[in-house]
Short mmCIF file of C-alpha atoms and ligand atoms in Angstrom, two decimals:
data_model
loop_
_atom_site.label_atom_id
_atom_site.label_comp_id
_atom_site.label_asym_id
_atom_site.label_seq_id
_atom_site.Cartn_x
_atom_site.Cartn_y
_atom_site.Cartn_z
CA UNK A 398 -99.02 125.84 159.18
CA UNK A 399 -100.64 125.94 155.47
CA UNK A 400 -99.27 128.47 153.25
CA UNK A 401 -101.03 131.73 153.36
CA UNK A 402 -102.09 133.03 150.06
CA UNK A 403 -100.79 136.61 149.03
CA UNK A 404 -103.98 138.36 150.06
CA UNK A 405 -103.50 136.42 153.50
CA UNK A 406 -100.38 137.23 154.14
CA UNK A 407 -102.04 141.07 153.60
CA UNK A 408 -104.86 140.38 155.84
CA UNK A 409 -102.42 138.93 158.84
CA UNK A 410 -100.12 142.45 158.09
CA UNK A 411 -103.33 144.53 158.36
CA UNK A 412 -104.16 142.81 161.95
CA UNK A 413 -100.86 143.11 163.48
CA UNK A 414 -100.43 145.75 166.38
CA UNK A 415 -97.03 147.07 167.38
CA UNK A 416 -97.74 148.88 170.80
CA UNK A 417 -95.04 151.87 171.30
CA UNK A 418 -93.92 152.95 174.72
CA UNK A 419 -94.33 156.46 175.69
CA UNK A 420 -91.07 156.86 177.19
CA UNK A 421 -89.99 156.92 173.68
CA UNK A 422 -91.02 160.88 173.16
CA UNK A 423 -89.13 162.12 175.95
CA UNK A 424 -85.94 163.15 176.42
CA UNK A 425 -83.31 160.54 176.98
CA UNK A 426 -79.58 160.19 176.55
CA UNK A 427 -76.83 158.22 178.03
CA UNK A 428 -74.94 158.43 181.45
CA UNK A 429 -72.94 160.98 179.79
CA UNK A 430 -75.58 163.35 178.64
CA UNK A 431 -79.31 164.06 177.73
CA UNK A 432 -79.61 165.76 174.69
CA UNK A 433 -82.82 167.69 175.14
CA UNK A 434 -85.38 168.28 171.53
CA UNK A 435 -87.24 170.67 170.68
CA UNK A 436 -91.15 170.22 171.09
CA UNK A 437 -90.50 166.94 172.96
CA UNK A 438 -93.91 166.69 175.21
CA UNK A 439 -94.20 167.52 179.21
CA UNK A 440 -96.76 165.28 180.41
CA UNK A 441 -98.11 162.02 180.01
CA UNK A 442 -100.94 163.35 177.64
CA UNK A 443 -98.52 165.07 174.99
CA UNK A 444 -96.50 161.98 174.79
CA UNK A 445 -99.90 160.04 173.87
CA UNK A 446 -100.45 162.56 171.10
CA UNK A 447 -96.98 161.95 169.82
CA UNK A 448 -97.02 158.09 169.95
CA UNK A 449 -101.00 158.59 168.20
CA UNK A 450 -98.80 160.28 165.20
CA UNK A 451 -97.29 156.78 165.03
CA UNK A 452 -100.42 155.05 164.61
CA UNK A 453 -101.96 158.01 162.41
CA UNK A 454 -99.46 157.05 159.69
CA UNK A 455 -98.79 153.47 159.94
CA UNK A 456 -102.25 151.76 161.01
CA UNK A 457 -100.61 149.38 162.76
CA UNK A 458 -99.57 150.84 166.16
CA UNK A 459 -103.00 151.76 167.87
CA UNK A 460 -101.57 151.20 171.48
CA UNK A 461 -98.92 153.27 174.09
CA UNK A 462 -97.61 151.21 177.01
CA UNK A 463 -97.48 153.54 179.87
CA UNK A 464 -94.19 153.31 182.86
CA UNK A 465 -95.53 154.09 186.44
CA UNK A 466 -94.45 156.70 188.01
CA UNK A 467 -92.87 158.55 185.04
CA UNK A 468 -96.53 158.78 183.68
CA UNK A 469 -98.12 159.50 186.89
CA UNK A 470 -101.41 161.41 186.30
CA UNK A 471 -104.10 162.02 188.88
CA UNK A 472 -106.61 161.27 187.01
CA UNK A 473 -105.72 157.86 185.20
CA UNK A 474 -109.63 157.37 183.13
CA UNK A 475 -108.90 161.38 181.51
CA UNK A 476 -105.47 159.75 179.95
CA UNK A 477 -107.60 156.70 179.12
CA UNK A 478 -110.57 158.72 177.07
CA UNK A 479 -107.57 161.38 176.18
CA UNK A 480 -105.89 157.86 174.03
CA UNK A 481 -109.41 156.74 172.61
CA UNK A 482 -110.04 160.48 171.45
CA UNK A 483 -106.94 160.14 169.58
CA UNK A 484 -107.48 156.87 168.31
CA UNK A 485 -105.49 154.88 170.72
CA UNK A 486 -105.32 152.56 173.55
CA UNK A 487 -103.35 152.13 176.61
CA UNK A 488 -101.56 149.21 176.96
CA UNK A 489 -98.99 147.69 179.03
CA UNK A 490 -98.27 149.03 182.42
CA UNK A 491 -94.79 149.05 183.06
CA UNK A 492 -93.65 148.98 187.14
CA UNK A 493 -91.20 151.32 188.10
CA UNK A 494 -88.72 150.02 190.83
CA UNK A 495 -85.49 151.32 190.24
CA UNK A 496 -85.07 155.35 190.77
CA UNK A 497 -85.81 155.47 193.90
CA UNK A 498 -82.95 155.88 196.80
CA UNK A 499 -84.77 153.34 198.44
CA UNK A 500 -83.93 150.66 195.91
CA UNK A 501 -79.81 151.25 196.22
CA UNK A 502 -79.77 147.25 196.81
CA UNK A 503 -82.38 145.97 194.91
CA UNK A 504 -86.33 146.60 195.26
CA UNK A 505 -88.25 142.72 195.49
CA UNK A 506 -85.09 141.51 196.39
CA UNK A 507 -83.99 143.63 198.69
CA UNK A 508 -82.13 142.58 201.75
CA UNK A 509 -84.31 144.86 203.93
CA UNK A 510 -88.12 143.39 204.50
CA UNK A 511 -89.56 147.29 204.36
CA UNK A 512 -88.43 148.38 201.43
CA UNK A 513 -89.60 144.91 199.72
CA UNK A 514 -92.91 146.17 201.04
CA UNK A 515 -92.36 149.58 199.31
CA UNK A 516 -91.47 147.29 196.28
CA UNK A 517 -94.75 145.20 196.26
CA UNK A 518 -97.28 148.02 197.18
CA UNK A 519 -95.75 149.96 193.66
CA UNK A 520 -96.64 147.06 191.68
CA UNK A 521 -99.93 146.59 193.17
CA UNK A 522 -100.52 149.80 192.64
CA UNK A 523 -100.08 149.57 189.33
CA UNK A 524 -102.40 146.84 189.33
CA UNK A 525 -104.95 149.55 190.07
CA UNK A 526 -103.91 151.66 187.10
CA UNK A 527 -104.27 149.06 185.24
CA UNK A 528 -108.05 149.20 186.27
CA UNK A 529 -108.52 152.50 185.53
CA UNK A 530 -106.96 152.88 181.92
CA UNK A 531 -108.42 149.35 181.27
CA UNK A 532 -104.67 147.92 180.75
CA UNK A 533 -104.33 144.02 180.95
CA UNK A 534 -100.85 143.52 181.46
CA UNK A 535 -98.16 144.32 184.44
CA UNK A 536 -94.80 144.39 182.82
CA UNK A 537 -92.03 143.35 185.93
CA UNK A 538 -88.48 144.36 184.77
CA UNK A 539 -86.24 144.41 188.20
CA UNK A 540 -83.12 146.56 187.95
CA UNK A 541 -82.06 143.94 191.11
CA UNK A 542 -78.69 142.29 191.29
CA UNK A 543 -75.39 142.46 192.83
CA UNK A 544 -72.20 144.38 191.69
CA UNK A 545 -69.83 142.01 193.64
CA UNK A 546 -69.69 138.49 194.72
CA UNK A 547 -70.79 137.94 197.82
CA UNK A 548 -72.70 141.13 198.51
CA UNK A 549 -75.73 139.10 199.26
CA UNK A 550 -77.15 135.46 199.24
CA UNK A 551 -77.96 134.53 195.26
CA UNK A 552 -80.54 131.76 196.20
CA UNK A 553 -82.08 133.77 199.18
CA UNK A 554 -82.80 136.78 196.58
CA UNK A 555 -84.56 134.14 194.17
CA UNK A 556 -87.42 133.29 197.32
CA UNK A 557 -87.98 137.15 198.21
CA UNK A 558 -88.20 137.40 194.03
CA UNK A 559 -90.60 134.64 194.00
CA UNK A 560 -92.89 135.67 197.20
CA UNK A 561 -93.37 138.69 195.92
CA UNK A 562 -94.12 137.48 192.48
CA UNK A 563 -97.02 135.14 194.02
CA UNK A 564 -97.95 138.28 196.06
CA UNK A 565 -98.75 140.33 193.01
CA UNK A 566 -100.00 137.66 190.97
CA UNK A 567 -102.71 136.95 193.72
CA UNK A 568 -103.84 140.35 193.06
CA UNK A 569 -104.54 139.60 189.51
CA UNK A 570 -107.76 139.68 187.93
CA UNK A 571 -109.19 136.98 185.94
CA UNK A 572 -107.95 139.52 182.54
CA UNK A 573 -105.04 140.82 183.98
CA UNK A 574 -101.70 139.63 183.00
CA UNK A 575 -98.31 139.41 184.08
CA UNK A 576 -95.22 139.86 181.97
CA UNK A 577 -91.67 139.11 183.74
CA UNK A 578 -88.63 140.45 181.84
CA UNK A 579 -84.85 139.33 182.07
CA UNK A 580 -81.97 141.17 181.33
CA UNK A 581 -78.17 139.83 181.58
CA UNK A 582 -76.67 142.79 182.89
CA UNK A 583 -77.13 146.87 184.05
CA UNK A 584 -77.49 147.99 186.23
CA UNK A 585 -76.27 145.40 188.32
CA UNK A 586 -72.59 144.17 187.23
CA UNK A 587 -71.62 141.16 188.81
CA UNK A 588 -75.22 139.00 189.44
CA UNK A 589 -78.86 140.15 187.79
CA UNK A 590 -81.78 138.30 189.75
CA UNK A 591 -83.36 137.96 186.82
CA UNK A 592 -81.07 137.55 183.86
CA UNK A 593 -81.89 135.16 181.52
CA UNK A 594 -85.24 133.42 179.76
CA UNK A 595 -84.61 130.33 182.00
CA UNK A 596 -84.88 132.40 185.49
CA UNK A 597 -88.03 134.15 183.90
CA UNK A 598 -89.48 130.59 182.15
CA UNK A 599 -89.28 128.81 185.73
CA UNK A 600 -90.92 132.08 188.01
CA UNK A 601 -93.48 132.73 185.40
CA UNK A 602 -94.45 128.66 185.54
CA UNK A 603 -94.36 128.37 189.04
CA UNK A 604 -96.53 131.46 188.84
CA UNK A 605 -98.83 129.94 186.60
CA UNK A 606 -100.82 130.20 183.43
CA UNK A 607 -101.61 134.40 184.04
CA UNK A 608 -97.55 134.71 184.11
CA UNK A 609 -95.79 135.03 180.80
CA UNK A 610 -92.02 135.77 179.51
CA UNK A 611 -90.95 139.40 178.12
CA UNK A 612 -87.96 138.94 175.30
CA UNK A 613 -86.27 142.30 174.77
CA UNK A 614 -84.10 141.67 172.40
CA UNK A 615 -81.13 144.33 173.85
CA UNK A 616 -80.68 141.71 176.90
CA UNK A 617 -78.67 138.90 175.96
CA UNK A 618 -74.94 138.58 175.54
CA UNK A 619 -73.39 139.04 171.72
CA UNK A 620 -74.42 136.11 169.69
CA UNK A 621 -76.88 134.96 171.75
CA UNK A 622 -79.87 133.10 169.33
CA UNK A 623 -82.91 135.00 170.48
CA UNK A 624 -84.89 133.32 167.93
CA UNK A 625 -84.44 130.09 169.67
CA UNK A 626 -85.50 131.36 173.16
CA UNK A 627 -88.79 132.91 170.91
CA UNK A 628 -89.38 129.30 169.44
CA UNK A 629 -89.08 127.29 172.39
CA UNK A 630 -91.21 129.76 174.69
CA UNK A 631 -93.97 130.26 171.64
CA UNK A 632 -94.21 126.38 172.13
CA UNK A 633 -94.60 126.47 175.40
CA UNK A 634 -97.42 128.90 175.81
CA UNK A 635 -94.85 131.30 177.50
CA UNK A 636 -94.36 134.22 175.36
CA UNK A 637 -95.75 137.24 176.42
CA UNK A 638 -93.86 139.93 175.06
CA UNK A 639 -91.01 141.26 172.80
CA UNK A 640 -90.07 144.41 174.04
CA UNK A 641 -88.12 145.55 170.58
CA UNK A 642 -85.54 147.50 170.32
CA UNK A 643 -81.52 146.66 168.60
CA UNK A 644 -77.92 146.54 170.04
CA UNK A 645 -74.10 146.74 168.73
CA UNK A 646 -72.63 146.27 172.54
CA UNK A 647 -74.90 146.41 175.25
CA UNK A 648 -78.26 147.67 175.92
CA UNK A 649 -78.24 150.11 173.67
CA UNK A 650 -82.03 150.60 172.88
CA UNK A 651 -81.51 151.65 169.20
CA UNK A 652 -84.01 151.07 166.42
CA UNK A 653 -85.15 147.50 165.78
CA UNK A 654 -83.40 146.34 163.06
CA UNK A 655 -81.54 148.91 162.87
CA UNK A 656 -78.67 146.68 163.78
CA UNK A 657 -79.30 143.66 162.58
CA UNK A 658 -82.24 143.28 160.33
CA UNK A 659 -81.81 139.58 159.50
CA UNK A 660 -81.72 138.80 163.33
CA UNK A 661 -85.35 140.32 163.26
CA UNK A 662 -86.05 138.54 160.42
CA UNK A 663 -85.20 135.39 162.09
CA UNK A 664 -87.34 136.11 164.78
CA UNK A 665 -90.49 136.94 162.84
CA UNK A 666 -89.75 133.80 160.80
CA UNK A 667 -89.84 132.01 164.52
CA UNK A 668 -93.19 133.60 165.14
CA UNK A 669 -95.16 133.20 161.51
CA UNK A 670 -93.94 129.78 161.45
CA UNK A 671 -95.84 129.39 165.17
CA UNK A 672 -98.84 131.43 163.02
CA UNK A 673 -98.62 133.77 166.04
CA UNK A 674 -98.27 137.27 164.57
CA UNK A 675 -102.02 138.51 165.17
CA UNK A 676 -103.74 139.93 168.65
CA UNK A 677 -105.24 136.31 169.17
CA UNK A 678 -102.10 134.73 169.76
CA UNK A 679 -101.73 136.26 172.83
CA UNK A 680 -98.38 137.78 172.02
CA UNK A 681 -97.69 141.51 172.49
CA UNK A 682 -95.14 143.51 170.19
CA UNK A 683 -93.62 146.71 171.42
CA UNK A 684 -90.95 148.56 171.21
CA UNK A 685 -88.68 149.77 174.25
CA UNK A 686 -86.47 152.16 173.09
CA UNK A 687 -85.07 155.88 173.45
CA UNK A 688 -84.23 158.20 170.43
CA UNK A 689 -81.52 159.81 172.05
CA UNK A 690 -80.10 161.61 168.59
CA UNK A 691 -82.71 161.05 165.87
CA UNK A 692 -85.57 162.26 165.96
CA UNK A 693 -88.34 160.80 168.47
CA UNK A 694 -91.63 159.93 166.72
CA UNK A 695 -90.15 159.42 162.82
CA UNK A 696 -87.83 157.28 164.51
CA UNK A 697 -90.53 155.20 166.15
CA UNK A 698 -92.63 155.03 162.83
CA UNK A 699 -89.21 153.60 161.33
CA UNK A 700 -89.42 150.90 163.86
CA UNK A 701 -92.86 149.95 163.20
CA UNK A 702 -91.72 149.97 159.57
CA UNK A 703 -89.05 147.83 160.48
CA UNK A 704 -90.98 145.44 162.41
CA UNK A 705 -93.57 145.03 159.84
CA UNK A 706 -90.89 144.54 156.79
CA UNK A 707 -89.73 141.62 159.04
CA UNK A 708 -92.39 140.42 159.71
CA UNK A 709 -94.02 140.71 155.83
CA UNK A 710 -90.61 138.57 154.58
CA UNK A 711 -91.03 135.74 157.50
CA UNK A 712 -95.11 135.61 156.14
CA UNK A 713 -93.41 134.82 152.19
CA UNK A 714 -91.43 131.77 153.76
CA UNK A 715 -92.83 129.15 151.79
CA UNK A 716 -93.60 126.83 154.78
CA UNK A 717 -94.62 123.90 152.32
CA UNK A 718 -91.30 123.90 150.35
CA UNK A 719 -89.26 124.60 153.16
CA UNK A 720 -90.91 121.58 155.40
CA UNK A 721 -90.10 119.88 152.26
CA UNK A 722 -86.70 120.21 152.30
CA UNK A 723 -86.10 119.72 156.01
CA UNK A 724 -87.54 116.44 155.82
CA UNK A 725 -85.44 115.52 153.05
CA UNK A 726 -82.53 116.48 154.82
CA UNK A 727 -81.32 119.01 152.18
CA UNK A 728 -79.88 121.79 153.85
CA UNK A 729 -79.06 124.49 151.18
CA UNK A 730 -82.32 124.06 149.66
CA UNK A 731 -83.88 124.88 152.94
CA UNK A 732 -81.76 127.79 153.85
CA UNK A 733 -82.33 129.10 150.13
CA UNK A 734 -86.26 129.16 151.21
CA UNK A 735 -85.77 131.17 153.76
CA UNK A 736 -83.19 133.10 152.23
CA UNK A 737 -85.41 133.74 149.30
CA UNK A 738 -88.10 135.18 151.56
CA UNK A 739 -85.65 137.28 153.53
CA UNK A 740 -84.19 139.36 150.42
CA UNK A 741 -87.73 139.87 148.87
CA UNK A 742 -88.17 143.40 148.62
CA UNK A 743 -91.78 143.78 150.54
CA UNK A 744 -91.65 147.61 150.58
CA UNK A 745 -94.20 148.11 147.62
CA UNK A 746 -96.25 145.10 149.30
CA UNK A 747 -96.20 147.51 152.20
CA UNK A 748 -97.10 150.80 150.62
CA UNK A 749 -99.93 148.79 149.15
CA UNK A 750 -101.18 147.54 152.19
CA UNK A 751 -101.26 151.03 153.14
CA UNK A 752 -103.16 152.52 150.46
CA UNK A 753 -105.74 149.92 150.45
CA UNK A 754 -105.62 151.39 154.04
CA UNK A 755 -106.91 154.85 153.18
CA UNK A 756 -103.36 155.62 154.51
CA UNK A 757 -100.02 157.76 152.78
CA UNK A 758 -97.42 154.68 151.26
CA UNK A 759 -94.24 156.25 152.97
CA UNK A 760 -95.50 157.02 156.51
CA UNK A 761 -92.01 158.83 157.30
CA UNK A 762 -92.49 161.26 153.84
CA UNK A 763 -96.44 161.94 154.99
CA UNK A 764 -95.49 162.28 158.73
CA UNK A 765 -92.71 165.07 157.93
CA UNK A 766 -95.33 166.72 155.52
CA UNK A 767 -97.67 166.72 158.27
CA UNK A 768 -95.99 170.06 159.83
CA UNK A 769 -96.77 168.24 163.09
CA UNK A 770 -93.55 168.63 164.67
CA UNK A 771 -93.42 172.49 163.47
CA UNK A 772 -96.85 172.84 165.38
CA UNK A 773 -95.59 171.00 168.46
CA UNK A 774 -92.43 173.11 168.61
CA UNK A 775 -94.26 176.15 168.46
CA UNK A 776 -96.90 175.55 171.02
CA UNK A 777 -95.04 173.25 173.50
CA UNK A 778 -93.68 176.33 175.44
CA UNK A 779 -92.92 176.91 178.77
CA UNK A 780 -93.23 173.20 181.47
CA UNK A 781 -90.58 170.79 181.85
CA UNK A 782 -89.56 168.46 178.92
CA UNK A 783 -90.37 164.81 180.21
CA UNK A 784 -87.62 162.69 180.05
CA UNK A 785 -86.34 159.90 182.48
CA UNK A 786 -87.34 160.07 186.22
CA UNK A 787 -89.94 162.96 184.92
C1 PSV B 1280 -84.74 147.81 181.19
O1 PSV B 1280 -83.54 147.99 180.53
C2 PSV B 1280 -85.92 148.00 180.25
O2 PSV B 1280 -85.75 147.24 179.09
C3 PSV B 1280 -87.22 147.69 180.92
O3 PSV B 1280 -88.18 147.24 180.00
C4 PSV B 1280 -87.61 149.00 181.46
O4 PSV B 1280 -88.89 149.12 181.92
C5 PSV B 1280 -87.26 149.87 180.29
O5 PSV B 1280 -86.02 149.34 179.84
C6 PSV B 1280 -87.15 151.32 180.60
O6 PSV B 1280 -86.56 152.02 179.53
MN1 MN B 1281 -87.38 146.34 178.09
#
């Protein structure tokens, strides 16, 4: 890749779009306990005037992925002109098969033929949401898997995963997408049928070229070196997604680099060096996360924040120096590039950008100004707080 020039690097921030999910702005908690906020939205349209806030004050977040059936709405091309009035998009359409009692033992890889039908008709049918909000891409994360050895036939669940992965993917239109996500573990224990980059790299190819991998970055074991699965899938035209979020132990769906912000640095660096961080490569960046303690929407600008300081530091790499040094074989001068670039300080960079944006510098200072979340306190009365299952 050639270098790009500081106002490059500017114009390349400026294009990027983080999407944000709108499960995000409901309630959510732990197995232990929910923790229910005030003025947290009750339907699928408040939560798309929450994650619009997002967009209103960083510029860079102009899209909501939707999860089918918690954002169930009878009238799918309403939500759809509801978003553009607000100066957003819907985007991803995430399938839902794991809360019902059906789905006990699995959903596409059920032992039981009729509920894999259940299974298959819910992702279809999200197909034909996908039609009415205009939505290009399925996102398939199975909560299948087994809790104990032996409980069913490991290589038998990988053929019902795969017919029913051809089934849906027949149903595809020519701009429709699918995205297949793994995840090591939870809420099965013992086996996941889907729990690793390989098992989603091998469907999504025998799928074929309308089939693309999801990283979240809270499904791998400790140590794992995501930015290694993001290289070698960029290269092979199989990265579809990042579903963001950041983990100490498990899943646990905190802030992006909130954790571990040279991890996401590491990443980015993976996916400016592939000169993929813009719309046209194809790649989609969204968070998946739940606020379960902070508060929901400044906690989601944060993470665009977050995502586009990483992302800003990987653009500064100096590509030409560090090539440079790789070929010569010296190694601290090449980690010292990249080093460099990681402990720039690309805040004011950032609150530039934003300015020659028509936009506030410190999103999280203008947000809170705002008085939005007073207003949404006050009138948000009465109805059921949406949270998980709702
Ligand atoms: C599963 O843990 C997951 O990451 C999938 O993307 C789901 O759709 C999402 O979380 C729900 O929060
Ligand atoms: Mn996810």
């Amino acid at each position: 890749m050639i270098q790009p020039s500081d106002d490059q690097v500017r114009q390349i921030l400026r294009q990027q779009r983080i999407e944000v999910p709108s499960w995000a702005f409901g309630n959510s908690g732990t197995r232990f306990k929910v923790f229910a906020q005030p003025g947290v939205p009750r339907d699928p349209f408040e939560k798309i005037a929450d994650a619009a806030q997002v967009h209103r004050y960083t510029g860079v977040a102009p899209v909501v992925s939707l999860h089918i059936p918690w954002d169930a709405v009878d009238d799918y091309g309403r939500l759809a002109e509801h978003a553009a009035a607000l100066g957003v998009s819907i985007g991803v359409i995430n399938a839902n098969t794991f809360q019902d009692d059906d789905y006990r033992l699995g959903s596409v890889c059920h032992p039981d033929p009729a509920v894999r039908r259940k299974a298959i008709d819910h992702l279809k049918a999200c197909i034909e949401v996908m039609h009415q909000t205009g939505s290009a891409q399925l996102k398939l994360w199975f909560a299948d898997g087994l809790n104990y050895p032996g409980q069913d036939d490991l290589v038998d669940r990988q053929r019902r995963l795969a017919a029913a992965l051809a089934e849906v993917y027949a149903e595809l239109a020519d701009d429709q997408r699918i995205l297949l996500e793994y995840k090591l573990f939870e809420p099965a224990f013992y086996a996941t049928d889907v729990p690793d980059w390989g098992t989603a790299f091998a469907h999504t190819v025998d799928l074929g070229p309308k089939a693309s991998v999801v990283v979240d970055t809270g499904h791998h074991a400790p140590h794992t070196n995501i930015e290694f699965i993001v290289a070698f899938l960029v290269a092979r035209g199989k990265l579809g997604a990042f579903d963001f979020n950041s983990r100490f132990y498990a899943d646990d769906d905190l802030m992006v680099g909130a954790a571990d912000p040279f991890q996401l640095f590491r990443i980015m660096n993976e996916i400016a060096a592939a000169d993929a961080v813009t719309p046209d490569s194809g790649i989609l960046f969204m968070l998946d996360q739940c606020h379960n303690i902070e508060p929901k929407i400044q906690a989601q600008i944060r993470s665009v924040l977050n995502v586009q300081e990483a992302t800003a530091k990987a653009l500064l790499v100096d590509r030409a120096a560090l090539g440079e040094a790789q070929r010569a074989g010296d190694v601290l001068g090449a980690n010292a590039i990249l080093m460099d670039a990681y402990h720039t300080d690309v805040r004011p960079l950032l609150a530039g950008l934003r300015m020659d944006m028509g936009l506030e510098p410190n999103p999280i200072l203008a947000f809170q100004r705002s008085g939005y979340l007073r207003t949404v306190i006050d009138e948000r009365v009465g109805g059921t707080a949406a949270g998980w299952g709702a």
